[in-house]
Coordinates of N, CA, C and O in Angstrom, one line a residue:
M1 N 73.5 80.3 114.4 CA 74.7 79.6 114.6 C 74.6 78.6 115.8 O 75.1 77.5 115.7
G2 N 74.0 79.1 116.8 CA 73.8 78.2 118.0 C 72.9 77.0 117.7 O 73.2 75.9 118.3
E3 N 71.9 77.2 116.9 CA 71.0 76.1 116.5 C 71.7 75.1 115.7 O 71.5 73.9 115.9
L4 N 72.6 75.5 114.8 CA 73.4 74.6 114.0 C 74.3 73.8 114.9 O 74.5 72.5 114.7
F5 N 75.0 74.4 115.8 CA 75.9 73.7 116.7 C 75.1 72.7 117.5 O 75.6 71.6 117.7
F6 N 74.0 73.1 118.0 CA 73.1 72.2 118.9 C 72.7 71.0 118.0 O 72.7 69.9 118.5
C7 N 72.2 71.2 116.8 CA 71.8 70.1 115.9 C 73.0 69.2 115.6 O 72.8 68.0 115.6
G8 N 74.1 69.8 115.3 CA 75.3 69.0 115.1 C 75.7 68.1 116.3 O 76.0 66.9 116.2
L9 N 75.7 68.7 117.5 CA 76.0 68.0 118.7 C 75.0 66.9 119.0 O 75.3 65.8 119.3
L10 N 73.7 67.2 118.7 CA 72.7 66.2 118.9 C 72.8 65.1 117.9 O 72.7 63.9 118.3
G11 N 73.2 65.4 116.7 CA 73.4 64.3 115.7 C 74.6 63.5 116.0 O 74.6 62.3 115.9
L12 N 75.7 64.1 116.5 CA 76.9 63.4 116.9 C 76.5 62.4 118.1 O 76.9 61.2 118.1
C13 N 75.8 62.9 119.1 CA 75.4 62.1 120.2 C 74.5 60.9 119.8 O 74.7 59.8 120.3
A14 N 73.6 61.2 118.9 CA 72.7 60.1 118.4 C 73.5 59.1 117.6 O 73.3 57.9 117.8
G15 N 74.5 59.5 116.9 CA 75.3 58.6 116.1 C 76.1 57.7 117.0 O 76.3 56.5 116.8
V16 N 76.7 58.3 118.1 CA 77.5 57.6 119.0 C 76.6 56.5 119.8 O 77.0 55.4 120.0
L17 N 75.4 57.0 120.1 CA 74.5 56.1 120.8 C 74.1 54.9 119.9 O 74.0 53.8 120.4
T18 N 73.8 55.2 118.7 CA 73.4 54.2 117.7 C 74.6 53.2 117.5 O 74.4 52.0 117.5
S19 N 75.8 53.7 117.3 CA 76.9 52.8 117.1 C 77.2 52.0 118.3 O 77.5 50.8 118.3
G20 N 77.0 52.6 119.5 CA 77.2 51.8 120.8 C 76.1 50.8 120.9 O 76.4 49.7 121.4
G21 N 74.9 51.1 120.5 CA 73.8 50.1 120.5 C 74.1 48.9 119.6 O 73.9 47.7 120.0
V22 N 74.5 49.2 118.4 CA 74.8 48.1 117.5 C 76.0 47.2 118.0 O 75.9 46.0 118.0
T23 N 77.0 47.9 118.5 CA 78.1 47.1 119.1 C 77.7 46.3 120.3 O 78.1 45.2 120.4
S24 N 76.9 46.9 121.2 CA 76.4 46.1 122.4 C 75.6 44.9 122.0 O 75.7 43.9 122.6
V25 N 74.8 45.1 120.9 CA 74.0 43.9 120.4 C 74.9 42.8 119.9 O 74.8 41.6 120.2
L26 N 75.9 43.2 119.2 CA 76.9 42.2 118.7 C 77.6 41.5 119.8 O 77.9 40.3 119.8
M27 N 78.0 42.3 120.8 CA 78.7 41.7 122.0 C 77.7 40.9 122.8 O 78.1 39.8 123.3
A28 N 76.5 41.3 123.0 CA 75.5 40.6 123.8 C 75.2 39.2 123.3 O 75.0 38.3 124.0
V29 N 75.1 39.1 122.0 CA 74.7 37.8 121.4 C 76.0 36.9 121.2 O 75.9 35.8 120.8
G30 N 77.1 37.4 121.6 CA 78.3 36.6 121.6 C 79.0 36.5 120.2 O 79.7 35.5 120.0
L31 N 78.7 37.4 119.4 CA 79.3 37.3 118.0 C 80.8 37.6 118.0 O 81.5 36.9 117.3
T32 N 81.2 38.6 118.8 CA 82.6 38.9 118.8 C 83.5 37.8 119.3 O 84.5 37.4 118.7
P33 N 83.1 37.2 120.5 CA 84.0 36.1 120.9 C 84.0 34.9 120.0 O 85.0 34.2 119.8
R34 N 82.8 34.7 119.3 CA 82.8 33.6 118.3 C 83.7 33.9 117.1 O 84.4 33.0 116.6
F35 N 83.7 35.1 116.6 CA 84.6 35.5 115.5 C 86.0 35.3 116.0 O 86.9 34.8 115.2
I36 N 86.4 35.8 117.2 CA 87.7 35.7 117.6 C 88.1 34.2 117.8 O 89.3 33.9 117.5
G37 N 87.2 33.4 118.2 CA 87.5 32.0 118.3 C 87.7 31.3 117.0 O 88.5 30.4 116.8
R38 N 87.0 31.8 116.0 CA 87.1 31.3 114.6 C 88.5 31.6 114.0 O 89.1 30.8 113.3
V39 N 89.0 32.8 114.2 CA 90.2 33.2 113.6 C 91.4 32.8 114.5 O 92.6 33.1 114.1
H40 N 91.2 32.3 115.7 CA 92.2 31.9 116.6 C 93.2 33.0 116.9 O 94.4 32.8 116.8
E41 N 92.7 34.2 117.2 CA 93.6 35.4 117.5 C 93.1 36.0 118.8 O 92.9 37.2 118.8
A42 N 93.0 35.3 119.8 CA 92.6 35.8 121.1 C 93.6 36.8 121.7 O 93.2 37.7 122.5
R43 N 94.8 36.8 121.3 CA 95.8 37.7 121.8 C 95.6 39.1 121.2 O 96.1 40.1 121.7
H44 N 94.8 39.2 120.1 CA 94.5 40.5 119.5 C 93.1 41.0 119.8 O 92.5 41.7 119.0
I45 N 92.5 40.6 121.0 CA 91.1 40.8 121.2 C 90.8 42.3 121.3 O 89.8 42.8 120.7
Y46 N 91.7 43.1 121.9 CA 91.4 44.6 121.9 C 91.4 45.2 120.6 O 90.6 46.1 120.3
L47 N 92.3 44.8 119.7 CA 92.4 45.3 118.4 C 91.1 44.9 117.6 O 90.5 45.8 116.9
L48 N 90.7 43.7 117.7 CA 89.5 43.3 117.0 C 88.2 44.0 117.5 O 87.4 44.4 116.7
E49 N 88.1 44.1 118.8 CA 87.0 44.9 119.3 C 87.0 46.3 118.9 O 86.0 46.9 118.6
S50 N 88.2 46.9 118.9 CA 88.3 48.3 118.4 C 87.9 48.4 116.9 O 87.3 49.4 116.5
M51 N 88.3 47.4 116.1 CA 87.9 47.4 114.7 C 86.4 47.3 114.5 O 85.8 48.0 113.7
I52 N 85.7 46.5 115.4 CA 84.3 46.4 115.3 C 83.6 47.8 115.7 O 82.7 48.2 115.0
I53 N 84.2 48.4 116.7 CA 83.6 49.7 117.1 C 83.8 50.8 116.1 O 82.9 51.5 115.7
W54 N 85.0 50.8 115.5 CA 85.3 51.8 114.5 C 84.5 51.5 113.2 O 84.1 52.5 112.5
G55 N 84.3 50.3 112.9 CA 83.5 49.9 111.8 C 82.0 50.4 112.0 O 81.4 50.9 111.0
S56 N 81.5 50.3 113.2 CA 80.2 50.8 113.5 C 80.1 52.3 113.3 O 79.1 52.8 112.8
V57 N 81.1 53.0 113.8 CA 81.1 54.4 113.8 C 81.2 54.9 112.3 O 80.4 55.8 111.9
V58 N 82.2 54.4 111.6 CA 82.3 54.8 110.2 C 81.1 54.4 109.4 O 80.6 55.2 108.5
G59 N 80.5 53.2 109.6 CA 79.3 52.9 108.9 C 78.2 53.8 109.2 O 77.4 54.2 108.4
G60 N 78.1 54.2 110.5 CA 77.0 55.2 110.9 C 77.2 56.6 110.2 O 76.3 57.2 109.7
V61 N 78.5 57.0 110.1 CA 78.8 58.3 109.4 C 78.4 58.2 108.0 O 77.8 59.1 107.4
L62 N 78.9 57.1 107.3 CA 78.5 56.9 105.9 C 77.0 56.8 105.7 O 76.5 57.2 104.7
G63 N 76.3 56.2 106.6 CA 74.9 56.1 106.5 C 74.2 57.4 106.6 O 73.2 57.7 105.9
V64 N 74.7 58.3 107.4 CA 74.1 59.6 107.6 C 74.5 60.6 106.5 O 73.6 61.3 105.9
F65 N 75.7 60.6 106.1 CA 76.2 61.5 105.1 C 76.4 60.9 103.7 O 77.2 61.3 102.9
Y66 N 75.6 59.8 103.4 CA 75.8 59.1 102.2 C 75.6 60.0 100.9 O 76.4 59.9 100.0
D67 N 74.6 60.8 101.0 CA 74.3 61.6 99.8 C 75.5 62.6 99.4 O 75.8 62.7 98.3
R68 N 76.0 63.2 100.4 CA 77.1 64.1 100.2 C 78.4 63.4 99.9 O 79.2 63.8 99.0
L69 N 78.7 62.3 100.6 CA 79.9 61.6 100.3 C 79.9 60.8 99.1 O 81.0 60.5 98.5
A70 N 78.7 60.3 98.6 CA 78.7 59.5 97.4 C 79.2 60.3 96.2 O 79.8 59.7 95.3
G71 N 78.8 61.5 96.1 CA 79.3 62.3 95.0 C 80.7 62.6 95.0 O 81.4 62.8 93.9
I72 N 81.4 62.6 96.2 CA 82.8 62.8 96.3 C 83.6 61.6 96.2 O 84.6 61.4 95.5
L73 N 83.2 60.6 97.1 CA 84.0 59.4 97.3 C 83.9 58.3 96.1 O 84.9 57.8 95.7
W74 N 82.6 58.0 95.8 CA 82.4 56.9 94.8 C 83.1 57.1 93.5 O 83.8 56.2 93.0
P75 N 83.0 58.3 92.8 CA 83.6 58.4 91.5 C 85.2 58.3 91.6 O 85.9 57.8 90.8
A76 N 85.7 58.9 92.7 CA 87.1 58.9 92.9 C 87.7 57.6 93.4 O 88.9 57.4 93.3
S77 N 86.9 56.8 94.1 CA 87.4 55.7 94.8 C 87.8 54.5 93.8 O 88.6 53.7 94.1
G78 N 87.1 54.4 92.7 CA 87.3 53.3 91.8 C 86.6 52.1 92.2 O 85.9 52.0 93.3
V79 N 86.7 51.1 91.4 CA 86.0 49.8 91.5 C 86.5 49.0 92.7 O 85.7 48.4 93.4
V80 N 87.8 49.0 93.0 CA 88.4 48.2 94.0 C 87.8 48.5 95.4 O 87.4 47.6 96.2
I81 N 87.7 49.8 95.7 CA 87.2 50.2 97.0 C 85.7 49.9 97.1 O 85.2 49.5 98.2
Q82 N 85.0 50.0 96.0 CA 83.6 49.7 96.1 C 83.4 48.2 96.2 O 82.5 47.8 97.0
I83 N 84.2 47.4 95.7 CA 84.1 45.9 95.9 C 84.4 45.6 97.3 O 83.7 44.8 97.9
C84 N 85.5 46.2 97.9 CA 85.8 46.0 99.3 C 84.7 46.4 100.2 O 84.3 45.7 101.1
Y85 N 84.1 47.6 99.9 CA 82.9 48.0 100.7 C 81.8 47.0 100.6 O 81.2 46.7 101.7
G86 N 81.5 46.6 99.4 CA 80.4 45.6 99.3 C 80.7 44.3 100.0 O 79.8 43.7 100.6
F87 N 81.9 43.9 100.0 CA 82.4 42.6 100.6 C 82.2 42.7 102.1 O 81.5 41.9 102.8
F88 N 82.6 43.8 102.7 CA 82.5 44.0 104.2 C 81.1 44.3 104.6 O 80.7 43.9 105.7
A89 N 80.3 45.0 103.8 CA 78.9 45.2 104.1 C 78.2 43.9 104.1 O 77.3 43.6 104.9
G90 N 78.5 43.0 103.1 CA 77.9 41.6 103.1 C 78.3 40.8 104.3 O 77.5 40.1 104.9
I91 N 79.5 40.9 104.8 CA 80.0 40.2 106.0 C 79.1 40.7 107.2 O 78.7 39.9 108.0
F92 N 79.0 42.0 107.3 CA 78.2 42.6 108.4 C 76.8 42.1 108.4 O 76.2 41.7 109.4
V93 N 76.1 42.2 107.2 CA 74.7 41.8 107.1 C 74.6 40.3 107.4 O 73.7 39.9 108.1
G94 N 75.5 39.5 106.9 CA 75.5 38.0 107.2 C 75.7 37.7 108.7 O 75.0 36.9 109.3
S95 N 76.6 38.5 109.3 CA 76.8 38.3 110.7 C 75.6 38.7 111.5 O 75.3 38.0 112.5
L96 N 75.0 39.8 111.2 CA 73.8 40.2 111.9 C 72.7 39.2 111.7 O 71.9 38.9 112.6
A97 N 72.5 38.6 110.5 CA 71.5 37.6 110.3 C 71.8 36.4 111.1 O 70.8 35.8 111.7
I98 N 73.0 36.0 111.2 CA 73.4 34.8 112.1 C 73.1 35.1 113.5 O 72.5 34.3 114.3
A99 N 73.4 36.4 114.0 CA 73.1 36.7 115.4 C 71.6 36.7 115.6 O 71.1 36.2 116.7
I100 N 70.8 37.2 114.7 CA 69.3 37.2 114.9 C 68.8 35.8 114.9 O 67.9 35.4 115.7
A101 N 69.4 34.9 114.0 CA 68.9 33.5 114.0 C 69.3 32.8 115.3 O 68.5 32.0 115.9
E102 N 70.4 33.2 115.9 CA 70.8 32.6 117.2 C 69.9 33.1 118.3 O 69.6 32.4 119.3
M103 N 69.4 34.4 118.2 CA 68.5 34.9 119.2 C 67.2 34.2 119.2 O 66.5 34.2 120.2
L104 N 66.8 33.6 118.1 CA 65.6 32.8 118.0 C 65.6 31.6 118.8 O 64.6 31.0 119.1
E105 N 66.8 31.2 119.3 CA 66.9 30.0 120.2 C 66.3 30.3 121.5 O 66.2 29.5 122.4
V106 N 65.9 31.6 121.7 CA 65.4 32.0 123.0 C 63.9 31.4 123.2 O 63.5 31.1 124.3
F107 N 63.2 31.2 122.1 CA 61.9 30.8 122.2 C 61.7 29.4 122.9 O 60.8 29.3 123.7
P108 N 62.5 28.4 122.6 CA 62.4 27.2 123.4 C 62.5 27.3 124.9 O 61.8 26.8 125.7
V109 N 63.5 28.2 125.3 CA 63.8 28.4 126.7 C 62.6 29.2 127.3 O 62.1 28.9 128.4
F110 N 62.1 30.1 126.5 CA 61.0 31.0 127.0 C 59.7 30.1 127.2 O 59.0 30.3 128.2
T111 N 59.4 29.2 126.2 CA 58.2 28.4 126.4 C 58.4 27.4 127.5 O 57.4 27.1 128.2
R112 N 59.6 26.9 127.8 CA 59.8 26.0 128.9 C 59.6 26.7 130.2 O 59.0 26.2 131.2
R113 N 60.1 27.9 130.3 CA 60.0 28.7 131.6 C 58.6 29.1 131.9 O 58.1 29.1 133.0
L114 N 57.8 29.4 130.9 CA 56.4 29.8 131.1 C 55.5 28.6 131.1 O 54.3 28.7 131.3
R115 N 56.0 27.4 130.8 CA 55.2 26.1 130.7 C 54.1 26.3 129.7 O 53.0 26.0 130.0
L116 N 54.5 26.9 128.6 CA 53.5 27.1 127.5 C 53.5 25.9 126.6 O 54.3 25.8 125.6
N117 N 52.6 25.0 126.9 CA 52.5 23.7 126.1 C 51.6 23.9 124.9 O 51.9 23.2 123.9
R118 N 50.6 24.7 125.0 CA 49.7 24.9 123.9 C 49.6 26.3 123.6 O 49.8 27.2 124.4
G119 N 49.4 26.6 122.4 CA 49.1 28.0 121.9 C 50.4 28.7 121.5 O 50.3 29.9 121.2
L120 N 51.5 28.0 121.3 CA 52.7 28.7 120.8 C 52.5 29.3 119.4 O 53.0 30.5 119.2
P121 N 51.9 28.7 118.5 CA 51.6 29.3 117.2 C 50.9 30.6 117.3 O 51.1 31.6 116.6
W122 N 49.9 30.7 118.3 CA 49.2 31.9 118.5 C 50.1 33.0 119.1 O 49.9 34.2 118.7
V123 N 51.0 32.7 120.0 CA 51.9 33.7 120.5 C 52.8 34.2 119.4 O 53.0 35.5 119.3
L124 N 53.3 33.4 118.6 CA 54.2 33.8 117.4 C 53.4 34.7 116.4 O 53.9 35.7 115.9
L125 N 52.1 34.3 116.2 CA 51.3 35.0 115.3 C 51.0 36.4 115.9 O 51.0 37.4 115.1
A126 N 50.7 36.5 117.2 CA 50.5 37.8 117.8 C 51.7 38.7 117.7 O 51.6 39.9 117.5
A127 N 52.9 38.1 117.9 CA 54.1 38.9 117.8 C 54.3 39.4 116.4 O 54.7 40.5 116.2
A128 N 54.1 38.5 115.4 CA 54.2 39.0 114.0 C 53.2 40.0 113.7 O 53.6 41.0 113.0
L129 N 52.0 39.9 114.1 CA 51.0 40.9 113.8 C 51.3 42.2 114.5 O 51.0 43.3 113.9
G130 N 51.8 42.1 115.7 CA 52.1 43.3 116.4 C 53.2 44.1 115.7 O 53.2 45.3 115.6
K131 N 54.2 43.4 115.2 CA 55.3 44.0 114.5 C 54.8 44.6 113.2 O 55.2 45.7 112.8
S132 N 53.9 43.9 112.5 CA 53.3 44.4 111.2 C 52.5 45.6 111.4 O 52.6 46.6 110.7
V133 N 51.6 45.6 112.4 CA 50.8 46.8 112.7 C 51.7 48.0 113.1 O 51.5 49.1 112.7
G134 N 52.7 47.7 114.0 CA 53.6 48.8 114.4 C 54.3 49.4 113.2 O 54.5 50.6 113.1
A135 N 54.8 48.6 112.3 CA 55.5 49.1 111.1 C 54.5 49.9 110.2 O 54.9 50.9 109.7
F136 N 53.3 49.4 110.0 CA 52.3 50.1 109.2 C 52.0 51.5 109.8 O 52.0 52.5 109.1
V137 N 51.8 51.5 111.1 CA 51.5 52.8 111.8 C 52.7 53.7 111.6 O 52.5 54.9 111.3
Y138 N 53.9 53.2 111.8 CA 55.1 54.0 111.7 C 55.3 54.6 110.3 O 55.6 55.8 110.2
F139 N 55.1 53.8 109.3 CA 55.3 54.3 107.9 C 54.1 55.0 107.3 O 54.3 55.8 106.4
Y140 N 52.9 54.7 107.8 CA 51.7 55.3 107.2 C 51.4 56.7 107.7 O 51.0 57.6 107.0
F141 N 51.6 56.9 109.1 CA 51.3 58.1 109.7 C 52.5 58.9 110.0 O 53.4 58.5 110.8
P142 N 52.7 60.0 109.3 CA 54.0 60.8 109.6 C 53.9 61.5 110.9 O 52.9 62.1 111.3
F143 N 55.0 61.3 111.7 CA 55.0 61.9 113.0 C 55.9 63.2 113.0 O 56.9 63.3 112.4

Protein backbone atom coordinates (compact mmCIF):
# COMPACT_ATOMS: atom_id res chain seq x y z
CA MET A 1 0.00 0.00 0.00
CA GLY A 2 2.83 2.37 0.84
CA GLU A 3 4.53 1.66 -2.48
CA LEU A 4 1.37 2.52 -4.42
CA PHE A 5 0.98 5.76 -2.48
CA PHE A 6 4.61 6.67 -3.13
CA CYS A 7 4.28 5.86 -6.86
CA GLY A 8 1.09 7.92 -7.06
CA LEU A 9 2.71 10.85 -5.26
CA LEU A 10 5.77 10.60 -7.49
CA GLY A 11 3.58 10.54 -10.60
CA LEU A 12 1.59 13.55 -9.39
CA CYS A 13 4.77 15.51 -8.69
CA ALA A 14 6.21 14.59 -12.10
CA GLY A 15 2.99 15.68 -13.80
CA VAL A 16 2.97 19.01 -11.99
CA LEU A 17 6.61 19.59 -12.90
CA THR A 18 5.98 18.70 -16.54
CA SER A 19 2.95 20.98 -16.76
CA GLY A 20 4.95 23.74 -15.08
CA GLY A 21 7.76 23.24 -17.58
CA VAL A 22 5.42 23.46 -20.56
CA THR A 23 3.79 26.56 -19.12
CA SER A 24 7.14 28.21 -18.38
CA VAL A 25 8.32 27.55 -21.94
CA LEU A 26 5.15 29.15 -23.29
CA MET A 27 5.67 32.13 -20.98
CA ALA A 28 9.41 32.41 -21.67
CA VAL A 29 9.02 32.65 -25.42
CA GLY A 30 6.36 35.32 -24.98
CA LEU A 31 3.49 33.32 -26.38
CA THR A 32 1.01 34.26 -23.66
CA PRO A 33 1.47 38.04 -23.93
CA ARG A 34 1.24 37.75 -27.71
CA PHE A 35 -2.04 35.84 -27.50
CA ILE A 36 -3.43 38.32 -25.00
CA GLY A 37 -2.39 41.17 -27.30
CA ARG A 38 -4.11 39.49 -30.25
CA VAL A 39 -7.44 39.09 -28.50
CA HIS A 40 -7.21 42.57 -26.88
CA GLU A 41 -8.24 41.25 -23.47
CA ALA A 42 -5.44 42.44 -21.16
CA ARG A 43 -7.94 43.04 -18.36
CA HIS A 44 -8.48 39.25 -18.16
CA ILE A 45 -4.79 38.31 -18.04
CA TYR A 46 -5.08 36.25 -14.83
CA LEU A 47 -8.01 34.28 -16.23
CA LEU A 48 -6.18 33.58 -19.50
CA GLU A 49 -2.99 32.51 -17.69
CA SER A 50 -5.04 30.25 -15.40
CA MET A 51 -6.71 28.69 -18.45
CA ILE A 52 -3.28 27.98 -19.97
CA ILE A 53 -2.08 26.35 -16.75
CA TRP A 54 -5.25 24.26 -16.35
CA GLY A 55 -5.04 23.26 -19.99
CA SER A 56 -1.50 21.99 -19.39
CA VAL A 57 -2.56 20.07 -16.30
CA VAL A 58 -5.64 18.50 -17.91
CA GLY A 59 -3.64 17.69 -21.04
CA GLY A 60 -0.99 16.02 -18.89
CA VAL A 61 -3.58 13.96 -17.03
CA LEU A 62 -5.24 12.92 -20.30
CA GLY A 63 -1.82 12.04 -21.70
CA VAL A 64 -0.98 9.80 -18.75
CA PHE A 65 -4.36 8.13 -18.30
CA TYR A 66 -5.41 8.07 -21.96
CA ASP A 67 -5.86 4.29 -22.15
CA ARG A 68 -8.23 4.15 -19.19
CA LEU A 69 -10.10 7.35 -20.00
CA ALA A 70 -10.49 6.63 -23.71
CA GLY A 71 -12.68 3.62 -23.02
CA ILE A 72 -14.90 5.66 -20.69
CA LEU A 73 -14.92 9.16 -22.13
CA TRP A 74 -14.70 8.82 -25.91
CA PRO A 75 -17.74 6.60 -26.54
CA ALA A 76 -19.87 8.63 -24.14
CA SER A 77 -18.64 12.04 -25.23
CA GLY A 78 -19.94 12.04 -28.74
CA VAL A 79 -18.56 13.66 -31.84
CA VAL A 80 -18.90 17.29 -30.69
CA ILE A 81 -16.50 16.95 -27.75
CA GLN A 82 -14.04 15.03 -29.89
CA ILE A 83 -14.13 17.78 -32.51
CA CYS A 84 -13.56 20.41 -29.80
CA TYR A 85 -10.65 18.39 -28.40
CA GLY A 86 -9.09 18.08 -31.86
CA PHE A 87 -9.57 21.81 -32.47
CA PHE A 88 -7.87 22.86 -29.23
CA ALA A 89 -5.12 20.26 -29.60
CA GLY A 90 -4.45 21.69 -33.07
CA ILE A 91 -4.27 25.20 -31.62
CA PHE A 92 -1.79 24.01 -29.00
CA VAL A 93 0.42 22.23 -31.53
CA GLY A 94 0.32 25.21 -33.88
CA SER A 95 1.19 27.61 -31.07
CA LEU A 96 4.07 25.42 -29.98
CA ALA A 97 5.35 25.26 -33.57
CA ILE A 98 5.22 29.05 -33.80
CA ALA A 99 7.08 29.35 -30.50
CA ILE A 100 9.80 26.98 -31.68
CA ALA A 101 10.08 28.88 -34.96
CA GLU A 102 10.52 32.12 -33.04
CA MET A 103 13.20 30.52 -30.88
CA LEU A 104 15.14 29.85 -34.09
CA GLU A 105 15.68 33.61 -34.29
CA VAL A 106 18.30 33.04 -31.60
CA PHE A 107 20.80 31.76 -34.17
CA PRO A 108 21.54 35.15 -35.79
CA VAL A 109 22.13 36.73 -32.38
CA PHE A 110 24.24 33.76 -31.33
CA THR A 111 26.44 33.94 -34.41
CA ARG A 112 26.95 37.70 -34.03
CA ARG A 113 27.92 37.37 -30.37
CA LEU A 114 30.42 34.62 -31.10
CA ARG A 115 31.62 36.38 -34.26
CA LEU A 116 31.05 33.15 -36.12
CA ASN A 117 31.52 34.31 -39.72
CA ARG A 118 32.46 30.96 -41.22
CA GLY A 119 31.37 27.44 -40.41
CA LEU A 120 27.75 28.08 -39.44
CA PRO A 121 26.49 25.18 -41.61
CA TRP A 122 28.91 22.90 -39.75
CA VAL A 123 27.61 24.08 -36.38
CA LEU A 124 24.01 23.41 -37.46
CA LEU A 125 24.99 20.03 -38.89
CA ALA A 126 26.74 19.10 -35.64
CA ALA A 127 23.65 20.10 -33.63
CA ALA A 128 21.37 18.05 -35.91
CA LEU A 129 23.67 15.01 -35.79
CA GLY A 130 23.90 15.29 -32.00
CA LYS A 131 20.13 15.30 -31.69
CA SER A 132 19.86 12.36 -34.10
CA VAL A 133 22.45 10.25 -32.30
CA GLY A 134 20.88 11.10 -28.94
CA ALA A 135 17.44 10.05 -30.17
CA PHE A 136 18.86 6.83 -31.65
CA VAL A 137 20.62 5.91 -28.39
CA TYR A 138 17.51 6.74 -26.37
CA PHE A 139 15.15 4.63 -28.46
CA TYR A 140 17.50 1.79 -29.39
CA PHE A 141 18.98 1.01 -25.96
CA PRO A 142 16.37 0.35 -23.27
CA PHE A 143 17.29 1.94 -19.99
